[in-house]
Amino acid sequence: MSDIVRRDPRREWIARNRLHPEHLAVRVDPHGTASPSEWPGPNGLTRRNPRAVGFIGPNGIKRIDRSGAQQAATQSGGRQAQPKDTRRRVDIDAPDFLVAVVPDMPGGRLSSHDRDLLGMARQLADADPERPGAVLAVVFVEPREAAFDEAGIDRLLSLGGAGEDGGGDARFDGYAPEARVAALQAVERELAPRHWLLPDSALGGADLGRRLAVRLGERPATQVWQIEADAVSETDWRCIARGAAGGTDMTRPLPRVAMALAECAEPVSETRHAARPVELTQGPPQVLARIEDLGAVAVDPAGVALGEAEFILSAGNGVKDWEAYHRAARILGATEGASRVAVDDGFMPRDRQVGATGTWVTARVYVAVGISGAIQHLQGIQSCEKVVAINLDGGCDMVKRADLAVIGDAGEILAALVAMVERYREQQQENRDAA
Amino acid sequence: MPHDVATPAETELNVAVLVSVGRHPLTARARRADQDARAVEMALTLPDADVRLIHAGRHDDDSDSALRGYLGMGLASIGLLEQPSGADVVPALAAVLRDASPQLVLTGARAETGEGSGLLPYLLADWLGWPIVTGLAAVESVEHGMATVLQALPRGQRRRLRVRLPAIATVESSAPAARQSAFGPARRGGFDPETRDGVRDDALSEWHVQPARKRPKRLKIVKAASARDRFKAAAAKAQGGGGQVLEGATPEQGAEAIFKLLEEEGVVRRS
Ligand SMILES: Cc1cc2nc3c(=O)[nH]c(=O)nc-3n(C[C@H](O)[C@H](O)[C@H](O)COP(=O)(O)OP(=O)(O)OC[C@H]3O[C@@H](n4cnc5c(N)ncnc54)[C@H](O)[C@@H]3O)c2cc1C
């Protein structure tokens, strides 16, 4: 809905006319919006009803919010339920040059490292407003909830994705650095970006970027953490990069290929970009792969350090049947975590405690079973991406934090979940046997 | 040089390990580089492997004691390519490797001194036309010119890869820790000098190098229109927002919703 206030002269007239039969109904709401505390009186004066100001707070006490936020909310009804997106839209039609970024996108989402890198790409692209560049993102995985436009991407080259059904290319799935580098070389030939930026992250951009630089015959800058404009340098930019295992800072001209550390620049927050899809005319070339990915190896989740674990099943005071809980963790293949109460009561070892006085975990998926979500515990799971809560109490803080909360008895839900996973595995096994 | 001269078997795997002079992060003294030592350790634990160590660089008092750290792991000698300091060692190393033609080259992912860009293994792989694998955690088997290796992923995960040999593999701190260096073997071991022409690295000398500055900590900047929003952002508890709450569902429905999320995130394994 637009924010334009629509006036209705007839209703205003009725509101001024005390003798009109509809006056009482209209007086309450002269603009068709609910604002019972203020209305224009019959002589053009504004009338106020001080008793209608404010709202009833959670404790039954009347609160008056003078910041204007409350007023705005009541005046425009449901209109402001969604905060308006004030970000400027940017669509670069004819870019002067391209800045290519190859984000890691673990799990199909832009990581914070990727966003920082895109912020740096924007610095390069937007330096000269007369001749703006465009940021091209080359993506090898199937994106999920990836807000490309918000991250500052003007052009999007999507090469990966689901193998058979999605029309993407299964060649790039898993560890396929050779196919990926060949595709990047094809991008280089067709689009010739002025800069190549990759995240210097283990097994992601660090590997790919070095391969690309060697193939392009460029001497890359690695572990870059800052770039500055520099008129003397060939590329108009210089960068500061870490060297000697983090022991030195090297200031050097920014080469065409650079791999940057996390927090190398501020991520884009004030603009939205077009993220227009682009395609290669020839498609990425076929390469003879000398490295074959045989898939992930099952590691013992109990052996993974808590702070490193990707998937944690965490138990709190709400867990009653500990045998069943341990079994669930084993079958789900999750690393075990615990709240302080579970540790203090002796059900879990101390090194499994999550939270302010335990471990700060970075799991992608964190399942909290019977944990109320005390602030000391929530601090420890700040950087978890998806939080699932299983709790009897629908109003507890963990449920507020969770992306998915299931209200019910932890024992029953865990048992159902374990049964479901076992059934799923059996089916998979049968399918494999049948094939 | 075979570290175990007794059994020169037919099926021996020829492994070269490239080692460099490291630098202790606190005392800044020369030492064996941590990742390179792990690479040596991995080579020494390979069954039936003929391990040969190669170092390219200057040989002086400092580097001598550091290189003897590798000898102390139980090796008879190190092949030494004398190069001036600040030289580009890639051409010399590539030439030596081409002559020695090992099946597997192991090395640390990046050096502890100099540029430390971690580019050397990639350059060598490109010069020699060999595949390169990073983050090696273990070599499982070598047969029919193919090696099956485990690659260390972040978060303690492992991935199995099959690589065609000859290949270059880099080792990071996720690999098994190196054994201690023993003093006796370190004294007894020797160097096999070999001369190759050095190529000066001119670009490096043009860069401005200084001790690492502490990076500024990123501040959490809240962009909000009104003071009330800024206060709310500063004082807010984690509130998630937009989370789905399943209330009054049967345990099966709840479990199904959780399972769907786990599957979407790809954290439940198939088998
Ligand atoms: C200085 C200090 C530091 C601390 N540091 C930490 C820390 O690092 N980590 C930490 O975890 N805590 C820490 N705490 C403790 C923290 O304040 C809480 O006391 C603790 O986290 C609560 O643990 P809990 O959620 O498991 O237990 P409770 O608060 O008792 O919550 C149990 C939850 O389980 C639910 N429940 C009960 N029965 C069932 C059932 N059958 N099925 C499903 N749900 C059920 C309940 O509804 C409740 O929400 C610290 C405290 C202090 C003072």
mmCIF file of N, CA, C and O in Angstrom, chain B residues 174-232:
data_model
loop_
_atom_site.group_PDB
_atom_site.id
_atom_site.type_symbol
_atom_site.label_atom_id
_atom_site.label_comp_id
_atom_site.label_asym_id
_atom_site.label_seq_id
_atom_site.Cartn_x
_atom_site.Cartn_y
_atom_site.Cartn_z
ATOM 1 N N SER B 174 45.564 -29.197 9.963
ATOM 2 C CA SER B 174 44.613 -30.245 10.273
ATOM 3 C C SER B 174 45.248 -31.633 10.158
ATOM 4 O O SER B 174 44.645 -32.618 10.575
ATOM 5 N N ALA B 175 46.437 -31.715 9.598
ATOM 6 C CA ALA B 175 47.111 -33.011 9.468
ATOM 7 C C ALA B 175 47.689 -33.426 10.821
ATOM 8 O O ALA B 175 47.836 -32.593 11.708
ATOM 9 N N PRO B 176 48.021 -34.708 10.979
ATOM 10 C CA PRO B 176 48.578 -35.165 12.249
ATOM 11 C C PRO B 176 49.836 -34.385 12.620
ATOM 12 O O PRO B 176 50.617 -33.995 11.750
ATOM 13 N N ALA B 177 50.021 -34.162 13.910
ATOM 14 C CA ALA B 177 51.157 -33.372 14.384
ATOM 15 C C ALA B 177 52.457 -34.106 14.089
ATOM 16 O O ALA B 177 52.501 -35.335 14.043
ATOM 17 N N ALA B 178 53.514 -33.316 13.902
ATOM 18 C CA ALA B 178 54.812 -33.899 13.566
ATOM 19 C C ALA B 178 55.455 -34.491 14.814
ATOM 20 O O ALA B 178 55.238 -34.016 15.920
ATOM 21 N N ARG B 179 56.259 -35.536 14.595
ATOM 22 C CA ARG B 179 56.985 -36.126 15.726
ATOM 23 C C ARG B 179 58.064 -35.161 16.184
ATOM 24 O O ARG B 179 58.436 -34.228 15.466
ATOM 25 N N GLN B 180 58.583 -35.431 17.371
ATOM 26 C CA GLN B 180 59.651 -34.590 17.894
ATOM 27 C C GLN B 180 60.906 -34.786 17.069
ATOM 28 O O GLN B 180 61.117 -35.838 16.476
ATOM 29 N N SER B 181 61.730 -33.785 17.086
ATOM 30 C CA SER B 181 63.001 -33.886 16.397
ATOM 31 C C SER B 181 64.056 -34.341 17.411
ATOM 32 O O SER B 181 64.187 -33.741 18.476
ATOM 33 N N ALA B 182 64.762 -35.420 17.075
ATOM 34 C CA ALA B 182 65.756 -35.944 18.013
ATOM 35 C C ALA B 182 67.116 -35.338 17.712
ATOM 36 O O ALA B 182 67.472 -35.127 16.547
ATOM 37 N N PHE B 183 67.878 -35.084 18.753
ATOM 38 C CA PHE B 183 69.124 -34.346 18.594
ATOM 39 C C PHE B 183 70.175 -35.151 17.823
ATOM 40 O O PHE B 183 70.818 -34.617 16.913
ATOM 41 N N GLY B 184 70.301 -36.435 18.156
ATOM 42 C CA GLY B 184 71.345 -37.260 17.534
ATOM 43 C C GLY B 184 71.222 -37.322 16.031
ATOM 44 O O GLY B 184 72.139 -36.910 15.300
ATOM 45 N N PRO B 185 70.099 -37.804 15.524
ATOM 46 C CA PRO B 185 69.921 -37.853 14.068
ATOM 47 C C PRO B 185 70.058 -36.480 13.430
ATOM 48 O O PRO B 185 70.566 -36.355 12.306
ATOM 49 N N ALA B 186 69.635 -35.450 14.149
ATOM 50 C CA ALA B 186 69.741 -34.105 13.589
ATOM 51 C C ALA B 186 71.204 -33.736 13.372
ATOM 52 O O ALA B 186 71.566 -33.119 12.371
ATOM 53 N N ARG B 187 72.074 -34.113 14.325
ATOM 54 C CA ARG B 187 73.510 -33.838 14.171
ATOM 55 C C ARG B 187 74.109 -34.666 13.035
ATOM 56 O O ARG B 187 74.923 -34.190 12.261
ATOM 57 N N ARG B 188 73.679 -35.951 13.007
ATOM 58 C CA ARG B 188 74.319 -36.882 12.068
ATOM 59 C C ARG B 188 73.926 -36.609 10.620
ATOM 60 O O ARG B 188 74.687 -36.845 9.703
ATOM 61 N N GLY B 189 72.711 -36.138 10.406
ATOM 62 C CA GLY B 189 72.197 -35.964 9.042
ATOM 63 C C GLY B 189 73.047 -34.974 8.256
ATOM 64 O O GLY B 189 73.761 -34.157 8.826
ATOM 65 N N GLY B 190 72.965 -35.070 6.959
ATOM 66 C CA GLY B 190 73.780 -34.184 6.136
ATOM 67 C C GLY B 190 72.955 -33.508 5.057
ATOM 68 O O GLY B 190 71.748 -33.710 4.946
ATOM 69 N N PHE B 191 73.644 -32.685 4.259
ATOM 70 C CA PHE B 191 72.982 -31.989 3.164
ATOM 71 C C PHE B 191 73.598 -32.404 1.838
ATOM 72 O O PHE B 191 74.808 -32.581 1.746
ATOM 73 N N ASP B 192 72.758 -32.588 0.815
ATOM 74 C CA ASP B 192 73.265 -32.864 -0.528
ATOM 75 C C ASP B 192 73.095 -31.594 -1.341
ATOM 76 O O ASP B 192 72.001 -31.332 -1.854
ATOM 77 N N PRO B 193 74.126 -30.794 -1.439
ATOM 78 C CA PRO B 193 73.951 -29.541 -2.176
ATOM 79 C C PRO B 193 73.835 -29.774 -3.676
ATOM 80 O O PRO B 193 74.406 -30.725 -4.221
ATOM 81 N N GLU B 194 73.065 -28.951 -4.293
ATOM 82 C CA GLU B 194 72.874 -29.027 -5.737
ATOM 83 C C GLU B 194 72.786 -27.576 -6.182
ATOM 84 O O GLU B 194 72.197 -26.757 -5.465
ATOM 85 N N THR B 195 73.332 -27.237 -7.295
ATOM 86 C CA THR B 195 73.264 -25.829 -7.675
ATOM 87 C C THR B 195 72.294 -25.653 -8.839
ATOM 88 O O THR B 195 72.295 -26.411 -9.802
ATOM 89 N N ARG B 196 71.455 -24.683 -8.674
ATOM 90 C CA ARG B 196 70.530 -24.289 -9.746
ATOM 91 C C ARG B 196 70.582 -22.770 -9.800
ATOM 92 O O ARG B 196 70.760 -22.112 -8.779
ATOM 93 N N ASP B 197 70.350 -22.240 -10.962
ATOM 94 C CA ASP B 197 70.384 -20.793 -11.089
ATOM 95 C C ASP B 197 69.181 -20.184 -10.392
ATOM 96 O O ASP B 197 68.058 -20.670 -10.532
ATOM 97 N N GLY B 198 69.422 -19.132 -9.634
ATOM 98 C CA GLY B 198 68.330 -18.453 -8.956
ATOM 99 C C GLY B 198 67.745 -17.361 -9.834
ATOM 100 O O GLY B 198 68.413 -16.823 -10.702
ATOM 101 N N VAL B 199 66.482 -17.076 -9.615
ATOM 102 C CA VAL B 199 65.820 -15.982 -10.322
ATOM 103 C C VAL B 199 65.424 -14.967 -9.274
ATOM 104 O O VAL B 199 64.756 -15.310 -8.298
ATOM 105 N N ARG B 200 65.842 -13.742 -9.451
ATOM 106 C CA ARG B 200 65.503 -12.739 -8.437
ATOM 107 C C ARG B 200 64.018 -12.416 -8.491
ATOM 108 O O ARG B 200 63.412 -12.340 -9.551
ATOM 109 N N ASP B 201 63.453 -12.222 -7.318
ATOM 110 C CA ASP B 201 62.054 -11.824 -7.229
ATOM 111 C C ASP B 201 62.032 -10.316 -7.040
ATOM 112 O O ASP B 201 62.190 -9.811 -5.934
ATOM 113 N N ASP B 202 61.900 -9.576 -8.146
ATOM 114 C CA ASP B 202 62.027 -8.127 -8.066
ATOM 115 C C ASP B 202 60.809 -7.475 -7.437
ATOM 116 O O ASP B 202 60.920 -6.507 -6.694
ATOM 117 N N ALA B 203 59.627 -8.026 -7.740
ATOM 118 C CA ALA B 203 58.395 -7.378 -7.263
ATOM 119 C C ALA B 203 58.398 -7.302 -5.744
ATOM 120 O O ALA B 203 58.063 -6.273 -5.160
ATOM 121 N N LEU B 204 58.815 -8.408 -5.107
ATOM 122 C CA LEU B 204 58.748 -8.469 -3.652
ATOM 123 C C LEU B 204 59.560 -7.350 -3.019
ATOM 124 O O LEU B 204 59.150 -6.750 -2.034
ATOM 125 N N SER B 205 60.716 -7.033 -3.628
ATOM 126 C CA SER B 205 61.566 -6.022 -3.012
ATOM 127 C C SER B 205 60.977 -4.626 -3.174
ATOM 128 O O SER B 205 61.389 -3.698 -2.481
ATOM 129 N N GLU B 206 59.999 -4.472 -4.066
ATOM 130 C CA GLU B 206 59.407 -3.144 -4.245
ATOM 131 C C GLU B 206 58.275 -2.878 -3.259
ATOM 132 O O GLU B 206 57.826 -1.753 -3.102
ATOM 133 N N TRP B 207 57.787 -3.941 -2.638
ATOM 134 C CA TRP B 207 56.658 -3.733 -1.727
ATOM 135 C C TRP B 207 57.147 -3.232 -0.402
ATOM 136 O O TRP B 207 58.264 -3.478 0.014
ATOM 137 N N HIS B 208 56.251 -2.539 0.244
ATOM 138 C CA HIS B 208 56.568 -2.000 1.554
ATOM 139 C C HIS B 208 56.138 -3.021 2.605
ATOM 140 O O HIS B 208 54.963 -3.344 2.705
ATOM 141 N N VAL B 209 57.097 -3.537 3.348
ATOM 142 C CA VAL B 209 56.783 -4.573 4.334
ATOM 143 C C VAL B 209 57.045 -4.033 5.729
ATOM 144 O O VAL B 209 58.072 -3.406 5.967
ATOM 145 N N GLN B 210 56.112 -4.244 6.611
ATOM 146 C CA GLN B 210 56.293 -3.812 7.994
ATOM 147 C C GLN B 210 55.662 -4.853 8.907
ATOM 148 O O GLN B 210 54.860 -5.664 8.444
ATOM 149 N N PRO B 211 56.020 -4.837 10.177
ATOM 150 C CA PRO B 211 55.381 -5.806 11.084
ATOM 151 C C PRO B 211 53.871 -5.613 11.084
ATOM 152 O O PRO B 211 53.380 -4.491 10.925
ATOM 153 N N ALA B 212 53.151 -6.706 11.250
ATOM 154 C CA ALA B 212 51.700 -6.647 11.114
ATOM 155 C C ALA B 212 51.097 -5.706 12.144
ATOM 156 O O ALA B 212 51.438 -5.756 13.315
ATOM 157 N N ARG B 213 50.232 -4.849 11.665
ATOM 158 C CA ARG B 213 49.468 -3.982 12.552
ATOM 159 C C ARG B 213 48.269 -4.762 13.067
ATOM 160 O O ARG B 213 47.768 -5.659 12.406
ATOM 161 N N LYS B 214 47.816 -4.360 14.212
ATOM 162 C CA LYS B 214 46.596 -4.984 14.697
ATOM 163 C C LYS B 214 45.443 -4.456 13.865
ATOM 164 O O LYS B 214 45.336 -3.251 13.641
ATOM 165 N N ARG B 215 44.609 -5.333 13.420
ATOM 166 C CA ARG B 215 43.491 -4.874 12.585
ATOM 167 C C ARG B 215 42.426 -4.233 13.451
ATOM 168 O O ARG B 215 42.125 -4.713 14.535
ATOM 169 N N PRO B 216 41.873 -3.139 12.955
ATOM 170 C CA PRO B 216 40.823 -2.504 13.748
ATOM 171 C C PRO B 216 39.631 -3.439 13.913
ATOM 172 O O PRO B 216 39.260 -4.168 12.994
ATOM 173 N N LYS B 217 39.091 -3.424 15.096
ATOM 174 C CA LYS B 217 37.944 -4.285 15.356
ATOM 175 C C LYS B 217 36.716 -3.639 14.744
ATOM 176 O O LYS B 217 36.539 -2.413 14.818
ATOM 177 N N ARG B 218 35.918 -4.442 14.160
ATOM 178 C CA ARG B 218 34.737 -3.874 13.502
ATOM 179 C C ARG B 218 33.704 -3.483 14.550
ATOM 180 O O ARG B 218 33.392 -4.246 15.449
ATOM 181 N N LEU B 219 33.200 -2.275 14.380
ATOM 182 C CA LEU B 219 32.155 -1.824 15.293
ATOM 183 C C LEU B 219 30.806 -2.222 14.730
ATOM 184 O O LEU B 219 30.616 -2.267 13.522
ATOM 185 N N LYS B 220 29.909 -2.474 15.632
ATOM 186 C CA LYS B 220 28.559 -2.787 15.180
ATOM 187 C C LYS B 220 27.850 -1.464 14.973
ATOM 188 O O LYS B 220 27.569 -0.734 15.922
ATOM 189 N N ILE B 221 27.622 -1.130 13.739
ATOM 190 C CA ILE B 221 26.972 0.138 13.446
ATOM 191 C C ILE B 221 25.497 -0.130 13.210
ATOM 192 O O ILE B 221 25.138 -0.950 12.377
ATOM 193 N N VAL B 222 24.674 0.572 13.963
ATOM 194 C CA VAL B 222 23.234 0.397 13.769
ATOM 195 C C VAL B 222 22.735 1.586 12.980
ATOM 196 O O VAL B 222 22.869 2.735 13.404
ATOM 197 N N LYS B 223 22.180 1.288 11.827
ATOM 198 C CA LYS B 223 21.633 2.371 11.011
ATOM 199 C C LYS B 223 20.149 2.429 11.288
ATOM 200 O O LYS B 223 19.405 1.529 10.922
ATOM 201 N N ALA B 224 19.724 3.452 11.994
ATOM 202 C CA ALA B 224 18.311 3.572 12.308
ATOM 203 C C ALA B 224 17.934 5.036 12.232
ATOM 204 O O ALA B 224 18.751 5.922 12.465
ATOM 205 N N ALA B 225 16.673 5.253 11.917
ATOM 206 C CA ALA B 225 16.228 6.616 11.691
ATOM 207 C C ALA B 225 16.059 7.355 13.014
ATOM 208 O O ALA B 225 16.413 8.522 13.127
ATOM 209 N N SER B 226 15.520 6.709 14.023
ATOM 210 C CA SER B 226 15.213 7.427 15.249
ATOM 211 C C SER B 226 16.002 6.881 16.422
ATOM 212 O O SER B 226 16.496 5.755 16.393
ATOM 213 N N ALA B 227 16.095 7.714 17.454
ATOM 214 C CA ALA B 227 16.822 7.311 18.647
ATOM 215 C C ALA B 227 16.188 6.071 19.266
ATOM 216 O O ALA B 227 16.865 5.221 19.823
ATOM 217 N N ARG B 228 14.891 5.979 19.128
ATOM 218 C CA ARG B 228 14.193 4.849 19.726
ATOM 219 C C ARG B 228 14.645 3.544 19.062
ATOM 220 O O ARG B 228 14.919 2.552 19.740
ATOM 221 N N ASP B 229 14.774 3.570 17.719
ATOM 222 C CA ASP B 229 15.197 2.360 17.017
ATOM 223 C C ASP B 229 16.626 2.000 17.390
ATOM 224 O O ASP B 229 16.952 0.835 17.568
ATOM 225 N N ARG B 230 17.475 3.035 17.515
ATOM 226 C CA ARG B 230 18.859 2.754 17.872
ATOM 227 C C ARG B 230 18.931 2.150 19.262
ATOM 228 O O ARG B 230 19.663 1.206 19.505
ATOM 229 N N PHE B 231 18.127 2.697 20.171
ATOM 230 C CA PHE B 231 18.148 2.154 21.531
ATOM 231 C C PHE B 231 17.661 0.707 21.520
ATOM 232 O O PHE B 231 18.228 -0.162 22.170
ATOM 233 N N LYS B 232 16.611 0.494 20.755
ATOM 234 C CA LYS B 232 16.065 -0.867 20.706
ATOM 235 C C LYS B 232 17.109 -1.834 20.162
ATOM 236 O O LYS B 232 17.281 -2.936 20.676
#
